[in-house]
Coordinates of C-alpha atoms in Angstrom, one line a residue:
X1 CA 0.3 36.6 5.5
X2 CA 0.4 35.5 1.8
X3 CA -2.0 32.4 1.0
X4 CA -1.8 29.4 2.0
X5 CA -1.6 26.6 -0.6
X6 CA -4.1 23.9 0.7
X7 CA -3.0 21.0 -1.7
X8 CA -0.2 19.1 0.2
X9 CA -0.9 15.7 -1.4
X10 CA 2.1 16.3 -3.9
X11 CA 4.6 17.2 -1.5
X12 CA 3.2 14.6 1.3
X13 CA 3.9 12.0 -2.1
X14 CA 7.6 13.1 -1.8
X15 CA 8.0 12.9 1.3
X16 CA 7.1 9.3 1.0
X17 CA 9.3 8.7 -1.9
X18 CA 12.4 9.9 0.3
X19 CA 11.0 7.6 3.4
X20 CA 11.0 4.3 0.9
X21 CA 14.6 4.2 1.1
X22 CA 14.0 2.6 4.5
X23 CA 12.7 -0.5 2.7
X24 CA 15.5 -0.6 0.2
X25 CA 17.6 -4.0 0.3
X26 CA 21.3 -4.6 -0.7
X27 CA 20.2 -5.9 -4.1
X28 CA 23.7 -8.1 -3.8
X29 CA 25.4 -5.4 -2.3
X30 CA 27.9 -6.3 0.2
X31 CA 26.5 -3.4 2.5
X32 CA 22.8 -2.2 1.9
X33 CA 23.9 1.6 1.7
X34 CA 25.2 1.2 -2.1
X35 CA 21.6 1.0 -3.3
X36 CA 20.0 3.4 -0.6
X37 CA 22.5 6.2 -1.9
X38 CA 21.5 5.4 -5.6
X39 CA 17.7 5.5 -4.9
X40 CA 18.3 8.9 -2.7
X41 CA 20.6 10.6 -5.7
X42 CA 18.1 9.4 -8.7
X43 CA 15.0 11.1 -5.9
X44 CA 16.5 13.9 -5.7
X45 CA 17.6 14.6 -9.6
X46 CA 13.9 13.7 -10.3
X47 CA 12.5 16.2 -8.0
X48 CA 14.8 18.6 -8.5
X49 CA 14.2 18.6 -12.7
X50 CA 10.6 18.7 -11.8
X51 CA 10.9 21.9 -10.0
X52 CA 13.8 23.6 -12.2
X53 CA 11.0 22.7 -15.1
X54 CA 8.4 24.4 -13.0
X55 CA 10.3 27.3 -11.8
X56 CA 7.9 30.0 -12.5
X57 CA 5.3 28.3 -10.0
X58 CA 8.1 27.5 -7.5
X59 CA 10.7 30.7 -7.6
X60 CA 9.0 32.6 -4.7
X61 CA 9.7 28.8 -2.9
X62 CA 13.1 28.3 -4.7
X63 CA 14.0 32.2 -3.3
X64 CA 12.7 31.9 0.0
X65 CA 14.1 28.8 0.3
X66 CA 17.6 29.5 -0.5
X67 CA 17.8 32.7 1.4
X68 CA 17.7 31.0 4.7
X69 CA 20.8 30.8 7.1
X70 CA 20.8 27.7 7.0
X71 CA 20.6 26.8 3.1
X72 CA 23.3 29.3 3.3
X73 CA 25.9 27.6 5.4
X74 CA 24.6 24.1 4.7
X75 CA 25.5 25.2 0.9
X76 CA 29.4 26.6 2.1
X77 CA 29.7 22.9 4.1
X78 CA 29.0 21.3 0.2
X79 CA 31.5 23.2 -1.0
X80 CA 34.1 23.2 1.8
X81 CA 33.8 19.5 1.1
X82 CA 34.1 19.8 -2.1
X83 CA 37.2 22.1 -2.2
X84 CA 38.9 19.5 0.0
X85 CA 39.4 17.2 -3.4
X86 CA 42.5 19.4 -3.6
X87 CA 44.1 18.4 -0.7
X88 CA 42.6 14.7 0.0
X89 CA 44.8 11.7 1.4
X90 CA 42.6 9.8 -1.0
X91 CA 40.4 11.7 -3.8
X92 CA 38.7 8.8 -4.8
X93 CA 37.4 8.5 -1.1
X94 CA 36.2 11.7 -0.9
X95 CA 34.1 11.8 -3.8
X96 CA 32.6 8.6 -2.8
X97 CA 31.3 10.7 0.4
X98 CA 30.8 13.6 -1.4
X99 CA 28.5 12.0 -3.3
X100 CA 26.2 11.3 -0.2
X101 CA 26.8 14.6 1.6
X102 CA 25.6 16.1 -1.9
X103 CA 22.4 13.5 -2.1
X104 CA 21.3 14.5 1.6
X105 CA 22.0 18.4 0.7
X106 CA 19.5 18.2 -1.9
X107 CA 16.9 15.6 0.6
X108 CA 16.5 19.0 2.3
X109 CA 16.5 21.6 -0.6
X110 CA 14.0 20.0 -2.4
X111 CA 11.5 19.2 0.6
X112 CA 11.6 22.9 1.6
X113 CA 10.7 24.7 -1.5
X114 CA 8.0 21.7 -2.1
X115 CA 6.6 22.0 1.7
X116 CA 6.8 26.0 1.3
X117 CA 3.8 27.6 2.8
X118 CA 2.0 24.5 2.2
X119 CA -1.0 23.9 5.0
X120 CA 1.9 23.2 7.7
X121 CA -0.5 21.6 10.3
X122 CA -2.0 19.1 7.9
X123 CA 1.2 18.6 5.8
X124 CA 3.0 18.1 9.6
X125 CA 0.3 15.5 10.3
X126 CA 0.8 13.6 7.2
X127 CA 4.0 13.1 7.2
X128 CA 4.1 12.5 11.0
X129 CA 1.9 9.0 10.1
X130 CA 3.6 8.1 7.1
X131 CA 6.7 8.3 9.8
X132 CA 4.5 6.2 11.9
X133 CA 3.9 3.2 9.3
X134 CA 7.8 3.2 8.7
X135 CA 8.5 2.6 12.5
X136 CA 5.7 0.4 12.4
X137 CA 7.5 -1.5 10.5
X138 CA 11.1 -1.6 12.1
X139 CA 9.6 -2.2 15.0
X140 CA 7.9 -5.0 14.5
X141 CA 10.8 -6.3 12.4
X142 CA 13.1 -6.0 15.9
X143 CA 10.3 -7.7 18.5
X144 CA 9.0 -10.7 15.9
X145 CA 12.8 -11.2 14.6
X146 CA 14.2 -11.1 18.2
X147 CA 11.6 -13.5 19.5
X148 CA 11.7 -16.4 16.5
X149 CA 15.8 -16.4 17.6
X150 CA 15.3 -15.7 21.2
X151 CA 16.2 -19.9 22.6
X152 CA 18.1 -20.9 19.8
X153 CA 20.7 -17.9 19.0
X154 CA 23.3 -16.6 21.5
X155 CA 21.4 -13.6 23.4
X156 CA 24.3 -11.1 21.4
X157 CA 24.2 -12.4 18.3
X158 CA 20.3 -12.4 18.3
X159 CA 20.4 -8.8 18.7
X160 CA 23.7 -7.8 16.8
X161 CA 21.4 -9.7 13.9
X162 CA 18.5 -7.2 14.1
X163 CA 20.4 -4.8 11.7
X164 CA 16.6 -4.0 9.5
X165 CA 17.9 -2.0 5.9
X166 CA 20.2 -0.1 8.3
X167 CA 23.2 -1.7 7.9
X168 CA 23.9 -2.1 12.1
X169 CA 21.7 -2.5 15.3
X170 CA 23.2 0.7 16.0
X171 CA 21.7 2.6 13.2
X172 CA 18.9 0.3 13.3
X173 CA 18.0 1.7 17.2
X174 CA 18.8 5.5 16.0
X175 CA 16.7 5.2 13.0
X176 CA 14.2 4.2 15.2
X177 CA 14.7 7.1 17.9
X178 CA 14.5 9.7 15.6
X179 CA 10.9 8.5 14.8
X180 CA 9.8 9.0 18.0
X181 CA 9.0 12.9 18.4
X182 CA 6.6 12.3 15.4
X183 CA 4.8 9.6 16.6
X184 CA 4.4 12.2 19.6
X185 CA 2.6 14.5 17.3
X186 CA 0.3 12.3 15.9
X187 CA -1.1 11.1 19.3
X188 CA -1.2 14.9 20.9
X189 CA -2.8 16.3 17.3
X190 CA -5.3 13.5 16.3
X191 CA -8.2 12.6 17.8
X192 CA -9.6 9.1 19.9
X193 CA -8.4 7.0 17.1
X194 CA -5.3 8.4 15.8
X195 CA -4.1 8.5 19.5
X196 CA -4.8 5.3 20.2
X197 CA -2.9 3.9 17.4
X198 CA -0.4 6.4 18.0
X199 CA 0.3 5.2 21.4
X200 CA 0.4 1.2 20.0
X201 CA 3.0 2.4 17.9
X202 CA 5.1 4.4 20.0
X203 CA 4.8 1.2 22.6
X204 CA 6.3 -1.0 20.5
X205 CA 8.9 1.3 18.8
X206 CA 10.3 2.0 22.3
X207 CA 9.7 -1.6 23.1
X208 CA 12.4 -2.5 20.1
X209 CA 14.5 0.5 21.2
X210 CA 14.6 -1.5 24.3
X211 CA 15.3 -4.5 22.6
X212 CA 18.6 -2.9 20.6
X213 CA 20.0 -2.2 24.1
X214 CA 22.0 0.3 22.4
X215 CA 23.5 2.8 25.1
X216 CA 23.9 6.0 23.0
X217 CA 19.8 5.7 22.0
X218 CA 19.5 5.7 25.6
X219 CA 21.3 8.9 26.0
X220 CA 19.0 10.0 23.0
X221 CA 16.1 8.6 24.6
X222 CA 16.4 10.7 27.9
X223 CA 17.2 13.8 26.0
X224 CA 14.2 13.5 23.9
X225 CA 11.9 13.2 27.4
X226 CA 13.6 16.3 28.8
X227 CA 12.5 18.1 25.6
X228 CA 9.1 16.8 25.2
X229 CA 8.4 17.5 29.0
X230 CA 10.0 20.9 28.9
X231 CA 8.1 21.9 25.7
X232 CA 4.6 20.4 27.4
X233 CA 5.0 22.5 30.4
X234 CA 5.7 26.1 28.3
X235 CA 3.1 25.4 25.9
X236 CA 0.2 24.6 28.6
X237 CA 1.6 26.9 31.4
X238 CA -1.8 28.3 31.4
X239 CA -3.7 25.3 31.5
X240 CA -4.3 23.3 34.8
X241 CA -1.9 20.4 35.7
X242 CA -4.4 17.6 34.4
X243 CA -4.1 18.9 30.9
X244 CA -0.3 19.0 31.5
X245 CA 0.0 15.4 32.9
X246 CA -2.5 13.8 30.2
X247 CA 0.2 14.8 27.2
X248 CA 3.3 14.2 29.6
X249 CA 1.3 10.4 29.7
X250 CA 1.4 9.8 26.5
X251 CA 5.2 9.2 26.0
X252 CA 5.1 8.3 30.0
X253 CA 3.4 5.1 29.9
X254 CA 4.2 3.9 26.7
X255 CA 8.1 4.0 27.8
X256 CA 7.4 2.7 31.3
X257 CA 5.3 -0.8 29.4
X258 CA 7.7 -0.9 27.0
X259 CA 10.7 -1.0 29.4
X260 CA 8.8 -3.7 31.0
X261 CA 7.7 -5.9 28.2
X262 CA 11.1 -5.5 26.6
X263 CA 12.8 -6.1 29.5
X264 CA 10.7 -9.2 29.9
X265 CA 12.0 -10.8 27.1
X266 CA 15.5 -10.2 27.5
X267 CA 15.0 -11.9 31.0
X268 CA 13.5 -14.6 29.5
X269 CA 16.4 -15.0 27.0
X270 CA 19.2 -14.5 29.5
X271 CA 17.4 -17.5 31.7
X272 CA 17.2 -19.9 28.9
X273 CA 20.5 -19.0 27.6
X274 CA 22.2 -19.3 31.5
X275 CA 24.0 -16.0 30.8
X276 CA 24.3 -12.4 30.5
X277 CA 26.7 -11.6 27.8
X278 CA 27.6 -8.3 26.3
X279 CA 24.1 -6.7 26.3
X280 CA 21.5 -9.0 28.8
X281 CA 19.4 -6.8 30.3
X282 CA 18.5 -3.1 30.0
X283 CA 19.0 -2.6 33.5
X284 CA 22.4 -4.1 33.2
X285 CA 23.2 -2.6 29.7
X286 CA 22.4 0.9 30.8
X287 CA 24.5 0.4 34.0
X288 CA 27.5 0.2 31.3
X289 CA 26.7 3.7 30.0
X290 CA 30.8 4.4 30.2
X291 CA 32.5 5.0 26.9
X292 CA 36.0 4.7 28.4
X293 CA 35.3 1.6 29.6
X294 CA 35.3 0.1 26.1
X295 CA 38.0 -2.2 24.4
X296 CA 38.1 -0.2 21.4
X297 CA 36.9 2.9 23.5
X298 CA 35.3 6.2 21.8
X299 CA 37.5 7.9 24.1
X300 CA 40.7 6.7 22.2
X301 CA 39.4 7.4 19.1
X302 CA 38.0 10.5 20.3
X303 CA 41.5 11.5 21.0
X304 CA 42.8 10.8 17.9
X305 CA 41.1 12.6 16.3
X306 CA 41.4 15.7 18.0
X307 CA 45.4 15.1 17.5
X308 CA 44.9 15.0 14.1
X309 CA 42.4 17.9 13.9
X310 CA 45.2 20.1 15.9
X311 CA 47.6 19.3 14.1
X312 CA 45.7 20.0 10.6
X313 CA 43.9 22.7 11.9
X314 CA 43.4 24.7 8.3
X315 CA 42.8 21.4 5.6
X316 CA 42.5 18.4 7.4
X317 CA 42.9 14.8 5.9
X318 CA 40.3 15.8 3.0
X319 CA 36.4 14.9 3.6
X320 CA 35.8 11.3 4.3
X321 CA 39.4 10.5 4.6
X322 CA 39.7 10.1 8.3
X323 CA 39.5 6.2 8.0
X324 CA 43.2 6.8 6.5
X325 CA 44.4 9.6 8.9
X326 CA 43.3 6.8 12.0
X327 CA 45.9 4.1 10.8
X328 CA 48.9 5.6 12.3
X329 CA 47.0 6.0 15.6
X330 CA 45.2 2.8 15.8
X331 CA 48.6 1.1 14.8
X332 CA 49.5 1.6 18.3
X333 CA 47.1 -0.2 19.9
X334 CA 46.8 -3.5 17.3
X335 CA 48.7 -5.8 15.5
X336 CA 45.4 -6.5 13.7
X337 CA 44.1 -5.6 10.1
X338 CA 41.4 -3.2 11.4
X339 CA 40.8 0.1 10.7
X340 CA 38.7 2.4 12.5
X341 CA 37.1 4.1 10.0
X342 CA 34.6 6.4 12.1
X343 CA 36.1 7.6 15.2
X344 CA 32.2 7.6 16.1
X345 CA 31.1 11.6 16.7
X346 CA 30.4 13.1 13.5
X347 CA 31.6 16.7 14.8
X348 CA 35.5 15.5 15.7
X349 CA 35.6 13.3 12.5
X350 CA 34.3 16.7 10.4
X351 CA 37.1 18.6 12.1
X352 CA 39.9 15.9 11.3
X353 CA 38.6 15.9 7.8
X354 CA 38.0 19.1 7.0
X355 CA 39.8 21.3 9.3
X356 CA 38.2 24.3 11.7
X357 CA 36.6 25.9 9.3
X358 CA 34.1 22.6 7.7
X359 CA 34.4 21.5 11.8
X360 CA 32.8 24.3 12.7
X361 CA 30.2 24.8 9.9
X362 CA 29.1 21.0 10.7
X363 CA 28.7 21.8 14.1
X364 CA 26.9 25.7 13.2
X365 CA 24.4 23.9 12.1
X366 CA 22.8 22.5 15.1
X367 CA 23.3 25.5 16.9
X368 CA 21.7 27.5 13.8
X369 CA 18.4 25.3 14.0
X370 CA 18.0 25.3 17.3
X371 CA 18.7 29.0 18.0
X372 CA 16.0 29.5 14.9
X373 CA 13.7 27.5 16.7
X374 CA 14.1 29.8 20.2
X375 CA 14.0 33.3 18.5
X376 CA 10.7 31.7 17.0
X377 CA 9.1 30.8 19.9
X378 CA 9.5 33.8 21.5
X379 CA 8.1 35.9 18.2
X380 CA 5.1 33.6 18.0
X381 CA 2.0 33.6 19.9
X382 CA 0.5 30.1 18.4
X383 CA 1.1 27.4 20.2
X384 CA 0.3 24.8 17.1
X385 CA 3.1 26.2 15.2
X386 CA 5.3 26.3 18.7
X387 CA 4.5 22.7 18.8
X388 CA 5.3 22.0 15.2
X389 CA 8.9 23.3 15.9
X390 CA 9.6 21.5 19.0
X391 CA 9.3 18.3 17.5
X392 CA 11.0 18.6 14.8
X393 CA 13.9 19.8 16.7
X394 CA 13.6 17.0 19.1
X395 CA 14.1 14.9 16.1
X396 CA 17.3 16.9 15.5
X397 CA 18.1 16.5 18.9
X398 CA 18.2 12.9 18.4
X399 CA 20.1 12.7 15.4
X400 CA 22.5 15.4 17.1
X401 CA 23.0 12.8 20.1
X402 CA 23.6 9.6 17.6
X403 CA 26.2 12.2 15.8
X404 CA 27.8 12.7 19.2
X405 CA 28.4 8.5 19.8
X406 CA 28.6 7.0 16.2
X407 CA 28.3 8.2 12.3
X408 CA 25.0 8.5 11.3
X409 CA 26.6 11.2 7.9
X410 CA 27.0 8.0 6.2
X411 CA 23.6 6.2 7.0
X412 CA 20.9 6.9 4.3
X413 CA 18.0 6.5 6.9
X414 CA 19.8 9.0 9.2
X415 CA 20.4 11.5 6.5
X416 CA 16.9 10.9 4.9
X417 CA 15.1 11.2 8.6
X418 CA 18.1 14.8 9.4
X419 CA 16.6 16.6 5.9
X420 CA 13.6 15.8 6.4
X421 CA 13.3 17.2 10.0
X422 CA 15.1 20.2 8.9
X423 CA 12.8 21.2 6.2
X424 CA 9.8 20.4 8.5
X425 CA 11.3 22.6 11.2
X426 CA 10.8 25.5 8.8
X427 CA 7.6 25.4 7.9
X428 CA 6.2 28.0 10.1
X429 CA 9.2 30.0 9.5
X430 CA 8.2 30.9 6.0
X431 CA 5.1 32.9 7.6
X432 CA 6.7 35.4 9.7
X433 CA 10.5 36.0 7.5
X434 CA 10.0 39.0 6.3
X435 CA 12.7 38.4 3.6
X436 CA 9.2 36.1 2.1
X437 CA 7.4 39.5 0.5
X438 CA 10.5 40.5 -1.5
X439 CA 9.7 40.4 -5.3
X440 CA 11.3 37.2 -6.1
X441 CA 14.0 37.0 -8.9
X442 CA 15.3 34.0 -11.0
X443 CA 18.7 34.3 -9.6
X444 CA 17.6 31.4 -7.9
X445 CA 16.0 29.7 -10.1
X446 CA 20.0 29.8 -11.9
X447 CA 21.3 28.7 -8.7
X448 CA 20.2 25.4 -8.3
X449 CA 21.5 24.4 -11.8
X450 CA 24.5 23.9 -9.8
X451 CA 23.0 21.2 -7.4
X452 CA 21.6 19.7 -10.6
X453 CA 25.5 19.2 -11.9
X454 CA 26.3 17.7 -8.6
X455 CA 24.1 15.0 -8.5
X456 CA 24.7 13.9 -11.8
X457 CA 27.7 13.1 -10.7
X458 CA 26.9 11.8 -7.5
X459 CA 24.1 9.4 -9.7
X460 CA 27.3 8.6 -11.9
X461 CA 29.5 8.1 -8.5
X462 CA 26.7 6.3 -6.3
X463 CA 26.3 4.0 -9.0
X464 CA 29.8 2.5 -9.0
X465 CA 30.0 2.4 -5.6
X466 CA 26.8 0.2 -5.5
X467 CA 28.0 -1.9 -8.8
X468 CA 31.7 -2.6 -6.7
X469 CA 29.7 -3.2 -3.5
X470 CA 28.1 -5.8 -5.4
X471 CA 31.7 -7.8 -6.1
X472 CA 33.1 -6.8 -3.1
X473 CA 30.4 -9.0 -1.4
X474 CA 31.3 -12.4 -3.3
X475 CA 34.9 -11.3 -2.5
X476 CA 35.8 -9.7 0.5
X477 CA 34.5 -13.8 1.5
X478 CA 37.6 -15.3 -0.2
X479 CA 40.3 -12.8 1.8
X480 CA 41.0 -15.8 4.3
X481 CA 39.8 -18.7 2.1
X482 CA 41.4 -20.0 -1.6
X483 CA 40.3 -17.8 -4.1
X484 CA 37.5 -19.7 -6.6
X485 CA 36.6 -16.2 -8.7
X486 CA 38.3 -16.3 -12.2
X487 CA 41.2 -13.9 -12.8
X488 CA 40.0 -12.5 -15.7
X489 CA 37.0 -11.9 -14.1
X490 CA 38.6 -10.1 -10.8
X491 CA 40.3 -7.6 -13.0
X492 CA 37.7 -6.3 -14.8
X493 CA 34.5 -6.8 -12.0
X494 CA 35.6 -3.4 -10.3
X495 CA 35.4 -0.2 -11.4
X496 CA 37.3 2.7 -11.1
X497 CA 35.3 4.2 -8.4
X498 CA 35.8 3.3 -4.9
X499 CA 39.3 2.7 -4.9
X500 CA 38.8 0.9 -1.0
X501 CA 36.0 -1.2 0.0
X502 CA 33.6 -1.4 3.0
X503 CA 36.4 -2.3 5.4
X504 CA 39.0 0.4 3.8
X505 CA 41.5 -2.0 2.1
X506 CA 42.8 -1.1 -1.3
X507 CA 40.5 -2.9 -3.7
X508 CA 43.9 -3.1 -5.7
X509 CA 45.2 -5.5 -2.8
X510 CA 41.8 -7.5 -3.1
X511 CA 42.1 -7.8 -6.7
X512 CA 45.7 -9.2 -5.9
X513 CA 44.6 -11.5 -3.6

């Protein structure tokens, strides 16, 4: 084993740099995701310079780093994407994506070669708490902002509100799922203290899970328990059954108060209020757990785009695009101006953009992390690197189930929280590739100037999306109302890039109006 660099402060720093963007406001935006982008792509140039300026102390890193499966295809998605500018419905649109896919490409790139063969267990604890402070956070946001609104606002609108810097309460209730594994960590790792804090935390991040009442976090939530009890179990199969129930207890009781406490308070609101409505209580929320059941159901626009994706099976509608390959389905069922601009799973809307081949290396990478982390713990014989795996694959896991019922590939938080697990789950990796003791080249070193050109542009891109998110805000409010904003001023507030707002009408037709 080649030595261990004990100084994780600087990486541990970056780390906490990329988590930030969870506080990041709109600044004026119309949706909060114009600056979060920006901040991400400026990060990532930053850090990216710092180590292209420093290669010689980081090309064993930058090699190691790069020559992992999963850089590997993760790089081939980029470009897929990227080739699909070609053959886009709407080029504009796809470089507007492209831009993010790009910034969340690089999240991970640059975390790996900085977290490579760093001291993983301390490094893994670190930035396990600083996880813990941001759900700290968003969860007390959701319980303190759902209980000043509890009596006075309608019992769905009270919780439809609880949005955080995410955008939607369905983000909002993934963001805070994916959190979870980590705060798992801290409590089975650190001692008296750090567990009992630990335990606080967790309580009242499921307790505002509960809150969300989203359904597909409850999906998450039950997949996450399978693979925290599962990994319990193998990694104390020696030990008696009181060690095993004591860790199985501290994600047990947490969830079982939290259910109660939360729902408590949704009880409480339903009485005052005299009725259910769409969400009341979490019993009777996740008694709705039927996606076909839906007015605008997944399962329709699940089917679309699988039509689509059949019947473009080689180029698709170009990355991003599939919120203009939907109108001619969703014209069939509404008379209405709405577009569905997710068909809400990430995997079917990469096939319909991108055809079988980006479909398939979207999907390849879940089955590529998870199939890592197997063939590891059957190689390895320590159970603290064992355990450093698992949950950073049950937060993949939880992203993967969020990807499965919504779009979390255009949510900073999501993508921020996906890279970051990623380059975590590799950490113990790095110790037992061989490819590691190969005599590093600068080939690398060469390679990532070509990241470096793409977020330049994505900087140049993510900037005028945020600056027309900014006038889209004071106008998309005067579609149904008399226009008061100066023509003059219409025609020259938006810049060339997007070319469709939030809600995918032509900007063109808002500048009209």
């Amino acid at each position: 084993m080649s030595q261990v660099e004990k100084n994780i402060w600087g990486p541990g720093f970056c780390a906490f740099l990329y988590l930030l963007v969870h506080f990041i406001p709109d600044f004026g935006g119309a949706d909060v995701m114009g600056a979060q982008w920006l901040y991400v792509s400026l990060l990532d140039f930053a850090i990216l310079a710092y180590i292209l300026l420093n290669n010689q102390q980081y090309k064993v890193a930058i090699q190691a780093v790069l020559q992992l499966k999963f850089t590997i295809l993760y790089s081939f998605l980029v470009f897929w994407a990227l080739l699909s500018l070609i053959y886009s419905m709407n080029a504009i649109e796809t470089l507007v994506c492209l831009a993010r896919l790009v910034s969340t490409y690089l999240i991970f790139v640059n975390l790996s070669i900085l977290f490579y063969k760093k001291e993983l267990t301390t490094l893994f604890n670190v930035v396990s708490i600083l996880v813990a402070i941001v759900l700290l956070f968003d969860a007390m946001y959701v319980i303190t902002g759902f209980s000043k609104n509890m009596v006075d606002m309608n019992l769905d609108q009270n919780i439809v509100s609880l949005t955080g810097k995410n955008g939607n309460k369905n983000v909002m209730a993934a963001s805070l799922l994916i959190k979870f594994p980590f705060l798992l960590f801290v409590i089975l790792h650190n001692k008296l203290i750090g567990k009992i804090l630990g335990l606080i935390i967790l309580f009242l991040g499921i307790m505002a899970l509960f809150i969300l009442n989203t359904r597909s976090t409850y999906v998450g939530l039950g997949v996450l328990f399978v693979l925290f009890s599962t990994a319990i179990i193998l990694l104390n199969k020696k030990q008696d059954t009181k060690t095993i129930g004591t860790q199985l207890a501290y994600f047990i009781l947490p969830l079982v108060f939290a259910f109660f406490a939360a729902n408590g308070m949704l009880s409480k609101a339903v009485d005052v209020q005299g009725f259910q409505g769409g969400y009341g209580t979490i019993t009777k929320r996740a008694g709705d757990i039927n996606v076909a059941s839906e007015q605008n159901s997944r399962i329709k626009l699940w089917k679309a785009a699988i039509d689509y994706a059949s019947k473009h099976p080689f180029t698709g509608a170009g990355y991003g695009n599939w919120k203009l390959a939907s109108i001619p389905y969703e014209k069939e069922y509404t008379n209405d101006l709405f577009v569905p601009y997710h068909c809400h799973n990430d995997y079917l809307e990469m096939f319909a953009d991108l055809g079988l081949i980006g479909g398939i290396s979207f999907a390849a990478l879940f089955v590529l992390l998870g199939y890592t982390v197997f063939q590891f713990w059957k190689k390895s014989n320590d159970n603290n690197h064992k355990l450093i795996t698992a949950i950073a694959l049950m937060a993949i896991a939880c992203y993967f189930v969020d990807a499965f019922f919504n779009f979390p590939a255009e949510r900073t938080s999501m993508q921020t929280m996906f890279a970051l697990s990623a380059a975590l789950l590799f950490l113990p990796i790095y110790f037992t590739d061989s490819n590691n003791t190969k005599q590093p080249n600068f080939k690398g070193s060469l390679l990532l100037f070509i990241p470096l050109l793409l977020i330049v542009g994505a900087i140049y891109v993510n900037y005028q999306t945020y600056t027309s998110l900014k006038v889209q805000k004071y106008v998309m409010g005067e579609i149904n109302e008399d226009p008061k904003m100066a023509l003059e001023d219409v025609k020259d507030a938006f810049p060339e890039i997007p070319n469709l707002s939030t809600s995918t009408l032509p900007i063109k037709a808002l500048v009209a109006r």
